[in-house]
Coordinates of C-alpha atoms in Angstrom, one line a residue:
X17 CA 101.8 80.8 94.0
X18 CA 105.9 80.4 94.1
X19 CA 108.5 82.7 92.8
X20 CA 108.8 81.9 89.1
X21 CA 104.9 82.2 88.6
X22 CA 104.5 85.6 90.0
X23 CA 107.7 86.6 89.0
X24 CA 106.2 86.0 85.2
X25 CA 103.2 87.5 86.4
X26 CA 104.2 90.3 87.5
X27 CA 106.4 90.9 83.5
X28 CA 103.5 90.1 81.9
X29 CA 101.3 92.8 83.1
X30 CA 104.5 95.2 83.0
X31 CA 104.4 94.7 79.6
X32 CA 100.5 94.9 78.9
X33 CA 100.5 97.6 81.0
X34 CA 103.3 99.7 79.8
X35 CA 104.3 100.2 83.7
X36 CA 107.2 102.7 84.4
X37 CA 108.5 102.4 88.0
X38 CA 108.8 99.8 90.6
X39 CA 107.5 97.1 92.3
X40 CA 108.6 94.8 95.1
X41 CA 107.1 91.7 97.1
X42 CA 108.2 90.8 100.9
X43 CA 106.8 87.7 102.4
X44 CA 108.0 86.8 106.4
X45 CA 110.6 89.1 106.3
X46 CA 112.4 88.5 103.3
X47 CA 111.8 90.1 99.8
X48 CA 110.6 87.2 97.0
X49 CA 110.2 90.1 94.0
X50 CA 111.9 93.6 92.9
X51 CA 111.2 94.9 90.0
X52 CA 111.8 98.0 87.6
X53 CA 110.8 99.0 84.8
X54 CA 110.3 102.1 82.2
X55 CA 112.3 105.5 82.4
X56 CA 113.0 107.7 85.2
X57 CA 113.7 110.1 82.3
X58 CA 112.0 109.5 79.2
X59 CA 113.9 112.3 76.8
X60 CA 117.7 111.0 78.4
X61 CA 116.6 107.6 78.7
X62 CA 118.0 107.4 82.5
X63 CA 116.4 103.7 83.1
X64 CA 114.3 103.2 86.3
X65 CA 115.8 101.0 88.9
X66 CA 114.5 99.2 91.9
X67 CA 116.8 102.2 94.2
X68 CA 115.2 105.3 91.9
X69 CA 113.7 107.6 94.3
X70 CA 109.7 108.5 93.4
X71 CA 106.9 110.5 94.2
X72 CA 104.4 108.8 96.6
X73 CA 101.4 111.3 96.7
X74 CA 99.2 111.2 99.3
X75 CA 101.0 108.1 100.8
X76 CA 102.8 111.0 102.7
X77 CA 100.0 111.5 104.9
X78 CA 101.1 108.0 106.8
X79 CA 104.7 109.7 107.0
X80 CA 103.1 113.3 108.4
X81 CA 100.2 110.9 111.0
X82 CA 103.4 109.2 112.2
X83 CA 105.2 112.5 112.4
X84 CA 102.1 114.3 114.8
X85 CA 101.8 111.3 116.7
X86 CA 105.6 111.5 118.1
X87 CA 104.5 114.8 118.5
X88 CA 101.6 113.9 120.6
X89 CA 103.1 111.5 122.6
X90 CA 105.9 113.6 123.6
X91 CA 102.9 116.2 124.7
X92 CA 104.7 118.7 122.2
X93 CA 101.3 118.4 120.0
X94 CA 98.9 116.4 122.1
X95 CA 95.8 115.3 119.8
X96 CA 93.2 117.0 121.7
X97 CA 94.9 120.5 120.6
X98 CA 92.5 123.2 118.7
X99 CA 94.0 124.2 115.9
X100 CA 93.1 127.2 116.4
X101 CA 95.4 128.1 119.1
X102 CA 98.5 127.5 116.6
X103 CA 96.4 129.0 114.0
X104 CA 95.5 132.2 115.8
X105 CA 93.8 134.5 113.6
X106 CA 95.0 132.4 110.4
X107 CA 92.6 130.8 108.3
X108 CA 89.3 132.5 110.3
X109 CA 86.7 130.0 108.5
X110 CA 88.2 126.8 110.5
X111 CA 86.2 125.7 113.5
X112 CA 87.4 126.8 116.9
X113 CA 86.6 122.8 117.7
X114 CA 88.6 121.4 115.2
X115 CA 91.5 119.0 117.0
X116 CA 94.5 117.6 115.6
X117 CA 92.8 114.4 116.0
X118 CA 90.0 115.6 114.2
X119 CA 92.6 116.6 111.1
X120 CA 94.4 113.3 111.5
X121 CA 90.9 111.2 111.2
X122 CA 90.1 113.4 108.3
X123 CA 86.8 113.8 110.4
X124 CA 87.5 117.5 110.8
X125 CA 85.3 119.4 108.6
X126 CA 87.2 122.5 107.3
X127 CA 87.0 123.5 103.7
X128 CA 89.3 121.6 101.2
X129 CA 91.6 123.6 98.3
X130 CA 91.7 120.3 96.7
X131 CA 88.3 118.7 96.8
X132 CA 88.7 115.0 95.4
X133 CA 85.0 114.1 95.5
X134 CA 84.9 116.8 92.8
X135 CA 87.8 116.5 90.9
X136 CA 88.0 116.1 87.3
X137 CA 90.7 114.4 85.0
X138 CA 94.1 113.8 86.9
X139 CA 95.8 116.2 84.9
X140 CA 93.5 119.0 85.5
X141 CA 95.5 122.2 86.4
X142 CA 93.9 122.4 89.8
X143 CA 95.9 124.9 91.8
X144 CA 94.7 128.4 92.2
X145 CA 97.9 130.2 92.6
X146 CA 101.1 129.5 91.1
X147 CA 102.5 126.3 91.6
X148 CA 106.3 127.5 91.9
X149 CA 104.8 129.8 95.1
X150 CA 104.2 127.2 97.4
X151 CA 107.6 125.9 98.6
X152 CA 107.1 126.2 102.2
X153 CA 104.2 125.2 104.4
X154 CA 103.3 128.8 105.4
X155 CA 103.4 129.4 102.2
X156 CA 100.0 127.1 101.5
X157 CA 98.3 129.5 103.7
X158 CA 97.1 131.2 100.3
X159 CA 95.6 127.9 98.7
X160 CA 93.9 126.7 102.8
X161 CA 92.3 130.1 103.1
X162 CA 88.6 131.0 102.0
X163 CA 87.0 127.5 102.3
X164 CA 84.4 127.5 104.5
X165 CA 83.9 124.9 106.5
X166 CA 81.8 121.9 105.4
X167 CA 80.2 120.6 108.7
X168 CA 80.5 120.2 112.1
X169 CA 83.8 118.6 113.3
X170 CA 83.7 115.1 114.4
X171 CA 80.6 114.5 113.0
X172 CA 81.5 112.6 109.5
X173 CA 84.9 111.6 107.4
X174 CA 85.5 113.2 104.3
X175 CA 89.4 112.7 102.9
X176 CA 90.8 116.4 103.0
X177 CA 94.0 117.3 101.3
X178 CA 93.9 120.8 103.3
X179 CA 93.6 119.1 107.0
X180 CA 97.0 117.5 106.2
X181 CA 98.6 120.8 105.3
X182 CA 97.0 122.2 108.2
X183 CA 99.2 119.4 110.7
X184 CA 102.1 120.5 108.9
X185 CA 101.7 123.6 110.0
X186 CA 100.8 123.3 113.1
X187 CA 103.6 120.9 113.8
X188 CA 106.2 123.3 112.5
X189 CA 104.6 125.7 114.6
X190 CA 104.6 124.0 118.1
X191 CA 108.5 123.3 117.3
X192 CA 109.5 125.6 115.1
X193 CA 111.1 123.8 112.8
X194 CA 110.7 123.3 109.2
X195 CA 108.0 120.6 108.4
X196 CA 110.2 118.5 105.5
X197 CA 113.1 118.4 108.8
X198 CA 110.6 117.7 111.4
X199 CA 109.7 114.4 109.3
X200 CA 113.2 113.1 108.8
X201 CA 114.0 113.8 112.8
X202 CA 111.1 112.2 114.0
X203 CA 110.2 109.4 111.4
X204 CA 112.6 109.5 108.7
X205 CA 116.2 108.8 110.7
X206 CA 114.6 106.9 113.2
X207 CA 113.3 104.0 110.3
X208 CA 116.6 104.4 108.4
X209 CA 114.6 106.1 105.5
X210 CA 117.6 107.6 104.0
X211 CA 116.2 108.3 100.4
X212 CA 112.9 109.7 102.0
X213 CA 112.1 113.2 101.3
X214 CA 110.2 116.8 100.0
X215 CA 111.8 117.2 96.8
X216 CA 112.4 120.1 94.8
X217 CA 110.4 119.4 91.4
X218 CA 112.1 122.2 90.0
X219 CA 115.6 120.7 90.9
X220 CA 115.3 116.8 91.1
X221 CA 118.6 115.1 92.3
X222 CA 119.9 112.5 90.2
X223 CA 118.4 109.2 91.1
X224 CA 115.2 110.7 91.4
X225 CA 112.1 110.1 88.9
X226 CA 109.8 112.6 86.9
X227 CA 106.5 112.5 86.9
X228 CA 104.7 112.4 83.3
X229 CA 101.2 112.5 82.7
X230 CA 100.9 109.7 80.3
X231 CA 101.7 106.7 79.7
X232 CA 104.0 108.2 76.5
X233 CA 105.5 111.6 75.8
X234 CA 107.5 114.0 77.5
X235 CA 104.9 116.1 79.4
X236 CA 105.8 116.0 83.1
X237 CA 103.8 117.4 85.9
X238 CA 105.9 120.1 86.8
X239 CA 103.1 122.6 86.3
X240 CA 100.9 120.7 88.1
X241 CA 101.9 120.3 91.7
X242 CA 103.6 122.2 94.3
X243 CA 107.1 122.7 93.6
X244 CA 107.6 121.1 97.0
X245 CA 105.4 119.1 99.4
X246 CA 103.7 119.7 102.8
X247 CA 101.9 117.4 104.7
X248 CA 99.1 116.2 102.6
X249 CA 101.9 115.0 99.4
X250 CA 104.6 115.7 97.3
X251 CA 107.3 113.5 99.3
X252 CA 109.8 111.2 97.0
X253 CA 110.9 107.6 98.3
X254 CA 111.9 103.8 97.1
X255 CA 110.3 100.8 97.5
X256 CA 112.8 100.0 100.0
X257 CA 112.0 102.4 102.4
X258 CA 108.6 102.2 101.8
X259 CA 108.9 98.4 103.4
X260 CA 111.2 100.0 106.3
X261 CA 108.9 102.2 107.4
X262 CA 106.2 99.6 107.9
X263 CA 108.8 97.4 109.5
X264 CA 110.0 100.5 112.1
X265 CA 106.2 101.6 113.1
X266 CA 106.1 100.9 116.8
X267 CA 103.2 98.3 117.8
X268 CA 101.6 101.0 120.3
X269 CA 102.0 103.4 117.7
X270 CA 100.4 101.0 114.9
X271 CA 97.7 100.4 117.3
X272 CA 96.7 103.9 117.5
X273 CA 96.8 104.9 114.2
X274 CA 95.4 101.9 112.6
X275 CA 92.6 102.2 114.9
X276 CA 89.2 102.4 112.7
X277 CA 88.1 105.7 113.2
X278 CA 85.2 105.7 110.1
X279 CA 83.8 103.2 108.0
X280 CA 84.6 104.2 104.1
X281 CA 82.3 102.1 102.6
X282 CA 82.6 104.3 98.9
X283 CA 85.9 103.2 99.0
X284 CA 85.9 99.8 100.0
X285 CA 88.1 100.5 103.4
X286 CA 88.1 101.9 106.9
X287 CA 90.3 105.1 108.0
X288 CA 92.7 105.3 111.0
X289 CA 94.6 107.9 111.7
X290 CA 96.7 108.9 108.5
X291 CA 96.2 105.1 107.2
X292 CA 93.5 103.5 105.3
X293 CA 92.5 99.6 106.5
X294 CA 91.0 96.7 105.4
X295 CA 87.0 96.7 105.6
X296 CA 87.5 93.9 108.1
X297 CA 91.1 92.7 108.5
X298 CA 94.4 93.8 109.7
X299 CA 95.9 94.6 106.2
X300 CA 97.0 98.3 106.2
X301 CA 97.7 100.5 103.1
X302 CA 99.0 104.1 102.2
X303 CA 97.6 105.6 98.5
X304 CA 98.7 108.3 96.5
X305 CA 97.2 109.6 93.0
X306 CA 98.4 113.0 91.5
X307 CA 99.3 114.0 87.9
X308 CA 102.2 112.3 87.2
X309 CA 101.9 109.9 90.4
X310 CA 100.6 106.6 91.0
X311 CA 101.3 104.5 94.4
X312 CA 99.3 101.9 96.7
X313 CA 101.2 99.8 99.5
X314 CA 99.5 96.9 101.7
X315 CA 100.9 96.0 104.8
X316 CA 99.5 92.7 106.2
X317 CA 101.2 92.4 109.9
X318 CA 98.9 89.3 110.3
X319 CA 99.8 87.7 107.4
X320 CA 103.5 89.0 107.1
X321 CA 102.8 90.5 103.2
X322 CA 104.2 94.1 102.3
X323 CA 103.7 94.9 98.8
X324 CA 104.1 98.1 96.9
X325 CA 104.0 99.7 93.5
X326 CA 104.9 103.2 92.4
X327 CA 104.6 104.6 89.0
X328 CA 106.0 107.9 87.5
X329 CA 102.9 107.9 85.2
X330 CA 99.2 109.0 86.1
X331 CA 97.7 105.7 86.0
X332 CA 100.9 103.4 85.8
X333 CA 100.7 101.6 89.2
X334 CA 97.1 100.1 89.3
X335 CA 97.3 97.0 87.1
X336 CA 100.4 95.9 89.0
X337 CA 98.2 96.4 91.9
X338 CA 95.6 94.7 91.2
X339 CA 97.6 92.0 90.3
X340 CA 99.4 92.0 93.9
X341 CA 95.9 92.2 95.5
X342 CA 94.3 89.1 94.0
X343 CA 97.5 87.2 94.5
X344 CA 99.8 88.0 97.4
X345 CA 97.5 90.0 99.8
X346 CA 93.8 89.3 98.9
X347 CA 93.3 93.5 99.1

């Protein structure tokens, strides 16, 4: 397929679809689509453009593995650390046994505050304790407690939202430094990611989006997340960092943490370490889906694809991604 045809591909769904955000297409190096579309703020009518800054969800979990593996290889964090000796007598119900490679492999077994196996609708008020109260990631210590753990570490996956905010914590622990800082230093600077970030919701910057729960209206999801991310979400970025950040991850690093760790076969994929992969190629891809978020990017290394779509609506980014899959990546 050449330019012009997925260029008009790619507007038509925008249009079916009533997409709001952006969307961009590298092939060998250089960038073939870049797209935006919709409102970064529907009541001012601020447009979206392909710089707008967005949240990426649970894509931020690629951005905190990366983070704990310079950590580990720098033997400030190493992987086979309990986290129960950053812990101490913090969150009691975690398994002594549980590793940081355990947490990164989601193969950990401690209790999760947000289950997603048993969630209902996205915009299900989910949080148990006011969202404007978790700023900080000691501060999540009130939603990670009282979860008991779910089975025996190492012995199955199962995607946990809490084991990310647990590396968080016990990153900024072993340095003492603020988690959102800790990722720019050791990830963030190093890429060039300079619109990267744990945003405020309460206090976006300009050139940053909301988040809105539909497709139409004015309801954004304000109420719905954390007024400011840890390690398992909540971090803002572009499409073009997105595509630097897979271009800056170091080969030996790439080989660790896209590693297959556990077959996912509910979700069509394997699991690394902070990454999901392709059941049985080298394609790579980071997800995120919260209220008011939508986001899936496929790096092929073999193949020399990166797409990527985020959406400031619920459900906004997954025809445009199915669209990508079919045609430029194949996943």
């Amino acid at each position: 397929m050449g330019p012009d045809d997925l260029d008009g591909r790619v507007d038509a769904v925008i249009a079916e679809s009533r997409f709001s955000g952006v969307v961009r297409v590298d092939v060998d190096g250089e960038t073939v689509l870049a797209r935006a579309a919709g409102w970064a703020h529907r009541a001012h009518r601020v447009p979206m453009t392909v710089a707008t800054r967005l949240a990426i969800a649970s894509a931020t979990k690629g951005l905190t593995a990366l983070t704990v593996l310079a950590l580990a290889a720098d033997g400030t964090l190493p992987r086979a650390t309990s986290a129960r000796e950053l812990l101490g007598p913090d969150l009691p119900l975690v398994d002594d046994r549980v590793t940081v490679e355990h947490l990164l492999a989601h193969r950990s077994g401690i209790g999760d505050f947000l289950d997603e196996s048993a969630a209902g609708p996205i915009d299900e008020h989910v949080l148990t304790v006011p969202v404007h109260t978790l700023a900080d990631t000691e501060s999540y210590l009130a939603v990670l407690d009282g979860h008991p753990q779910a089975f025996a570490p190492g012995e199955r996956f199962a995607y946990c939202n809490a084991g990310y905010v647990v590396l968080a914590l016990l990153a900024e622990r072993a340095t003492g430094t603020p988690f959102p800082d800790l990722v720019d230093a050791r990830v963030g600077r190093p890429a060039g990611l300079a619109d990267t970030a744990f945003l405020r919701s309460d206090a976006l910057p300009a050139g940053a989006a909301l988040g809105y729960l539909d497709a139409e209206g004015d309801r954004t999801n304000v109420l719905h997340l954390p007024v400011r991310g840890s390690g398992d979400g909540g971090a803002f970025s572009t499409v073009a960092d997105i595509h630097r950040l897979w271009a800056s991850i170091d080969p030996d690093v790439a080989a660790l943490a896209w590693a297959p760790r556990s077959a996912v076969p509910e979700e069509g994929m394997r699991y690394g370490l902070g990454f999901w992969l392709h059941p049985t190629g080298p394609a790579v891809a980071l997800e995120g889906y919260d209220a008011g978020v939508s986001f899936r990017s496929v790096h092929d290394p073999v193949g020399r694809t990166t797409h990527t779509v985020i959406a400031n609506w619920s459900d906004g980014a997954w025809p445009l991604a199915r669209l990508l899959r079919d045609v430029v990546t194949g996943w």
